JSON list of C-alpha atoms in Angstrom, two decimals:
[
{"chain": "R", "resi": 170, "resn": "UNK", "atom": "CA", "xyz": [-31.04, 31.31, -49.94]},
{"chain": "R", "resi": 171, "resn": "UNK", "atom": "CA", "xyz": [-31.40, 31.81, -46.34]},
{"chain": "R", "resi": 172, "resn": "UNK", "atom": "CA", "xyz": [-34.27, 32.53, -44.35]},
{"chain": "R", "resi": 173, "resn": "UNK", "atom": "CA", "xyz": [-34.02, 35.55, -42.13]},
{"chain": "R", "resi": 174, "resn": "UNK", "atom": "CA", "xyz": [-35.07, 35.04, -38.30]},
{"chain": "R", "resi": 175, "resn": "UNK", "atom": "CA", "xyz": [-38.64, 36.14, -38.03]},
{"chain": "R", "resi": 176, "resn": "UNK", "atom": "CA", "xyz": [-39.65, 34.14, -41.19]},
{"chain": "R", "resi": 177, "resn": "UNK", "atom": "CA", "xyz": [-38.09, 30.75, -39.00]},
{"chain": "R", "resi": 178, "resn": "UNK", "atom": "CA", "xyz": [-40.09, 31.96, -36.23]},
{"chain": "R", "resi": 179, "resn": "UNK", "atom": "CA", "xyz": [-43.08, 31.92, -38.20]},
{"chain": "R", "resi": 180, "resn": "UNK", "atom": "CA", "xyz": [-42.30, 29.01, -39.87]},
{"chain": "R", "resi": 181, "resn": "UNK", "atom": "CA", "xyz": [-42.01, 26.85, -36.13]},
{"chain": "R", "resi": 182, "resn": "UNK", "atom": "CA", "xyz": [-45.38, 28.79, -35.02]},
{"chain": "R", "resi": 183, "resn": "UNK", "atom": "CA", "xyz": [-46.66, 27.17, -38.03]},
{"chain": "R", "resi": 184, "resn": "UNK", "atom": "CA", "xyz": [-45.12, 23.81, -37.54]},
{"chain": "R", "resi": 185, "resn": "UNK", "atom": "CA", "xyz": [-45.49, 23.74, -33.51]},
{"chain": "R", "resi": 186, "resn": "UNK", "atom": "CA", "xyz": [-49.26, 24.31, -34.14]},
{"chain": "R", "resi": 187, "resn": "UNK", "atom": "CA", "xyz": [-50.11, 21.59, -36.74]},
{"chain": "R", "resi": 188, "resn": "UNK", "atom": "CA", "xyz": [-47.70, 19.04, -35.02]},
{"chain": "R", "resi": 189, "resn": "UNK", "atom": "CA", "xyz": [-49.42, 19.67, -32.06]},
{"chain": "R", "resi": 190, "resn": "UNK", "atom": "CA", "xyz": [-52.54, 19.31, -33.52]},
{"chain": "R", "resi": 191, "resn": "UNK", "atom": "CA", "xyz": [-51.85, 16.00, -35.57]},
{"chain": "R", "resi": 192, "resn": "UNK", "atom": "CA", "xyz": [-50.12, 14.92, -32.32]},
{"chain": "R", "resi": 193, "resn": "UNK", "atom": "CA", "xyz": [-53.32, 15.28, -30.12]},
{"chain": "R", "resi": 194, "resn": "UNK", "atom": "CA", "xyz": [-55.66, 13.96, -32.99]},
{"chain": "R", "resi": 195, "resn": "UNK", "atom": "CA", "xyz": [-53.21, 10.91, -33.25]},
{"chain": "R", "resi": 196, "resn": "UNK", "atom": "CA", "xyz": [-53.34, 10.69, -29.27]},
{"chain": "R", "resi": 197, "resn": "UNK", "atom": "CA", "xyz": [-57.16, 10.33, -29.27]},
{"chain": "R", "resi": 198, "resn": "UNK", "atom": "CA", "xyz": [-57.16, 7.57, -31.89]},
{"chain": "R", "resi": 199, "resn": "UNK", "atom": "CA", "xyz": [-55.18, 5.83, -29.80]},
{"chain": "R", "resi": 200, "resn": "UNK", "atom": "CA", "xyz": [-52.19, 6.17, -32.32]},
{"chain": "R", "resi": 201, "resn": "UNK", "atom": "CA", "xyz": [-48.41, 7.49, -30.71]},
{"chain": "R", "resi": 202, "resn": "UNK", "atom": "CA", "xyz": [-48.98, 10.99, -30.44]},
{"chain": "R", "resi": 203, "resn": "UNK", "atom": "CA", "xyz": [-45.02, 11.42, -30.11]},
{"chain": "R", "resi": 204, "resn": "UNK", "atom": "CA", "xyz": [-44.18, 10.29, -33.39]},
{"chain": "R", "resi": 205, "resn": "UNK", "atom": "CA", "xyz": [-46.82, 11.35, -35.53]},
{"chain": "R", "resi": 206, "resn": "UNK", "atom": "CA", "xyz": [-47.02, 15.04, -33.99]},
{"chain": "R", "resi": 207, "resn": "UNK", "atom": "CA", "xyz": [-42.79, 14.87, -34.50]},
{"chain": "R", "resi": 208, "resn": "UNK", "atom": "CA", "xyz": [-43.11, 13.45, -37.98]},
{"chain": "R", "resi": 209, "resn": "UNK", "atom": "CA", "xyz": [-45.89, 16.21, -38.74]},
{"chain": "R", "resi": 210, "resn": "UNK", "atom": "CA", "xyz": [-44.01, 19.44, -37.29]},
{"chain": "R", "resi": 211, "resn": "UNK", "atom": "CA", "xyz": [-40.75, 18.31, -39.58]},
{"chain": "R", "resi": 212, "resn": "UNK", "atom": "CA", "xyz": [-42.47, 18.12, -42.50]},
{"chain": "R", "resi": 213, "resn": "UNK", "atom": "CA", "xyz": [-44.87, 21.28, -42.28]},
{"chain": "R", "resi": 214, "resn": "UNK", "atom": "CA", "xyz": [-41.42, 23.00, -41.08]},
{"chain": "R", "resi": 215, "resn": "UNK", "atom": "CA", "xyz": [-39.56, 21.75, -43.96]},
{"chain": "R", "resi": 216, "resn": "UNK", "atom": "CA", "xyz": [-42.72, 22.82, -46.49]},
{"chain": "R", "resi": 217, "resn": "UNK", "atom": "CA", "xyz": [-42.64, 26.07, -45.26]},
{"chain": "R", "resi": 218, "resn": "UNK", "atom": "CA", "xyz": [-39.21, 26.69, -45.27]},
{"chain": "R", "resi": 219, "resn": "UNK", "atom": "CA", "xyz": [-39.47, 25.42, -49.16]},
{"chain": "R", "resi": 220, "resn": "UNK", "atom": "CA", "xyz": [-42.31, 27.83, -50.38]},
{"chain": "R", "resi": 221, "resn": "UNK", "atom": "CA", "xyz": [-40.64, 30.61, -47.93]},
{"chain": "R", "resi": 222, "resn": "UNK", "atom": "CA", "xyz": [-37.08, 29.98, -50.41]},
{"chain": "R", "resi": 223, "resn": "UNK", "atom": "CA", "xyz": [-35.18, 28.31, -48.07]},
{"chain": "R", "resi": 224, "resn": "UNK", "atom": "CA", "xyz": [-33.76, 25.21, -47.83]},
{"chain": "R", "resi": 225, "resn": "UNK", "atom": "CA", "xyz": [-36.43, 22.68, -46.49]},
{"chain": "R", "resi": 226, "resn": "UNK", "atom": "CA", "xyz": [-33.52, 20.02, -45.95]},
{"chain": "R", "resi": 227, "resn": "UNK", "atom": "CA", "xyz": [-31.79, 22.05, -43.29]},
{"chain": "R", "resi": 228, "resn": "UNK", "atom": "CA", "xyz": [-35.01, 23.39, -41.44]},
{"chain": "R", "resi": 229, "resn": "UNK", "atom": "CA", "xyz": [-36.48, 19.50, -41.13]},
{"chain": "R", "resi": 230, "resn": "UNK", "atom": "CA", "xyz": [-32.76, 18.62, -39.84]},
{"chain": "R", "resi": 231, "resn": "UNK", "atom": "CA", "xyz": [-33.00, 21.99, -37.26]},
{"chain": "R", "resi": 232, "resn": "UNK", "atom": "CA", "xyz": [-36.20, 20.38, -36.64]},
{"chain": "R", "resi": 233, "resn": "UNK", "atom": "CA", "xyz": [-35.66, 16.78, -35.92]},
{"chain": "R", "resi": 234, "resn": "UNK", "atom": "CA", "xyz": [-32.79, 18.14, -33.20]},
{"chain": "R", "resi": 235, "resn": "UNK", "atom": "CA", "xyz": [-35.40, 20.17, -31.74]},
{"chain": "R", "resi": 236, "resn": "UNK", "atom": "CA", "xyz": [-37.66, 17.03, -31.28]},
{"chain": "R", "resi": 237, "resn": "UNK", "atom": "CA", "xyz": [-34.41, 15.02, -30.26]},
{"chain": "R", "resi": 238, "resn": "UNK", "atom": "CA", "xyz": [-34.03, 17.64, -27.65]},
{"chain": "R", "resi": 239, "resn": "UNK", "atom": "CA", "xyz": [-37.45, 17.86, -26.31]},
{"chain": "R", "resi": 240, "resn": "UNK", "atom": "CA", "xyz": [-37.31, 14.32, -25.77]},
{"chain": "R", "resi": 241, "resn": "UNK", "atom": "CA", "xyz": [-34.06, 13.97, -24.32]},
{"chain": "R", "resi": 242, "resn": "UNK", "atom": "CA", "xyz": [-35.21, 17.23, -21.87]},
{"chain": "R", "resi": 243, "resn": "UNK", "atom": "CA", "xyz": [-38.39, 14.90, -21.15]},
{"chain": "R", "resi": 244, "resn": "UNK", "atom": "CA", "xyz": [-36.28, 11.60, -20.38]},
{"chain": "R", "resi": 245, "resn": "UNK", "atom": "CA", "xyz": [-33.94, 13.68, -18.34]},
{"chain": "R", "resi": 246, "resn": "UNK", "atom": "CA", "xyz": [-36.63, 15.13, -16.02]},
{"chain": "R", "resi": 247, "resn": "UNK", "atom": "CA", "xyz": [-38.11, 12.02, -15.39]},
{"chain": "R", "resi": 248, "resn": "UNK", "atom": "CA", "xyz": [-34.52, 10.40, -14.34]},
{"chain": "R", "resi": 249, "resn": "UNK", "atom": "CA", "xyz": [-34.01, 13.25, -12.32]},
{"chain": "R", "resi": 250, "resn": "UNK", "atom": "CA", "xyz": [-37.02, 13.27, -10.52]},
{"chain": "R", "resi": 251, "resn": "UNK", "atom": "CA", "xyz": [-37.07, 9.66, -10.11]},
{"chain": "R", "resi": 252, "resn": "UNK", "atom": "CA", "xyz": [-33.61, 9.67, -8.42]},
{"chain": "R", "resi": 253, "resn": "UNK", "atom": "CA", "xyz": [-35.25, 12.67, -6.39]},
{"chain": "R", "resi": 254, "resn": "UNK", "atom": "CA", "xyz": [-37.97, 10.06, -5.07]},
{"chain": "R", "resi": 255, "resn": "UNK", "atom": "CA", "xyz": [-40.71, 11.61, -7.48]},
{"chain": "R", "resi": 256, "resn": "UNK", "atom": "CA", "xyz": [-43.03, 9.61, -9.06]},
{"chain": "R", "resi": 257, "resn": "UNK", "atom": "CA", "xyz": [-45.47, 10.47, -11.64]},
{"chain": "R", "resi": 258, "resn": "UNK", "atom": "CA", "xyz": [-48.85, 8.49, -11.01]},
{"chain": "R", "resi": 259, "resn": "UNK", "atom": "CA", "xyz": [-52.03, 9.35, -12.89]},
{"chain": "R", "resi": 260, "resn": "UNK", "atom": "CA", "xyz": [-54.44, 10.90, -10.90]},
{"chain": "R", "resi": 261, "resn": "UNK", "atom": "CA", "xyz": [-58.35, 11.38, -10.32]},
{"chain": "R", "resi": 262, "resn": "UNK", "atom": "CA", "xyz": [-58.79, 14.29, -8.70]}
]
């Protein structure tokens, strides 16, 4: 069974917000926020898409491209800007 398109919205709402979550909680214990807040919004996405009838196995695969994709997005803006002469230093102010 399929899942119609404002149910998947709903369902990555759902999954941004506790992956987010478990992402900043893991970031504060000092843990990789990355992978835990990744691991975290694939399986809440592919829970939801279970109890919503779907198939959880292709919304956790939809999911993990979308995490793919943010990070390649991330990597690529930091190549560009780096070849632009931008550097990203922490700052105090």
């Amino acid at each position: 069974m399929d899942i119609d398109r404002p149910t998947l919205t709903f369902i990555t709402v759902i999954a941004a917000l506790v992956g987010g979550w478990a992402a900043w909680s893991a970031a504060k214990a000092g843990n990789d926020a990355a992978s835990v807040g990744g691991v975290v919004y694939a399986l809440v996405a592919g829970a939801l898409a279970k109890v919503f009838g779907g198939s959880s196995f292709a919304v956790v695969f939809r999911s993990v491209f979308l995490i793919v994709g943010g990070v390649f997005a991330l990597v690529a803006s930091v190549l560009l800007g780096s070849c632009a002469g931008i550097r990203l230093t922490p700052t105090t102010h």
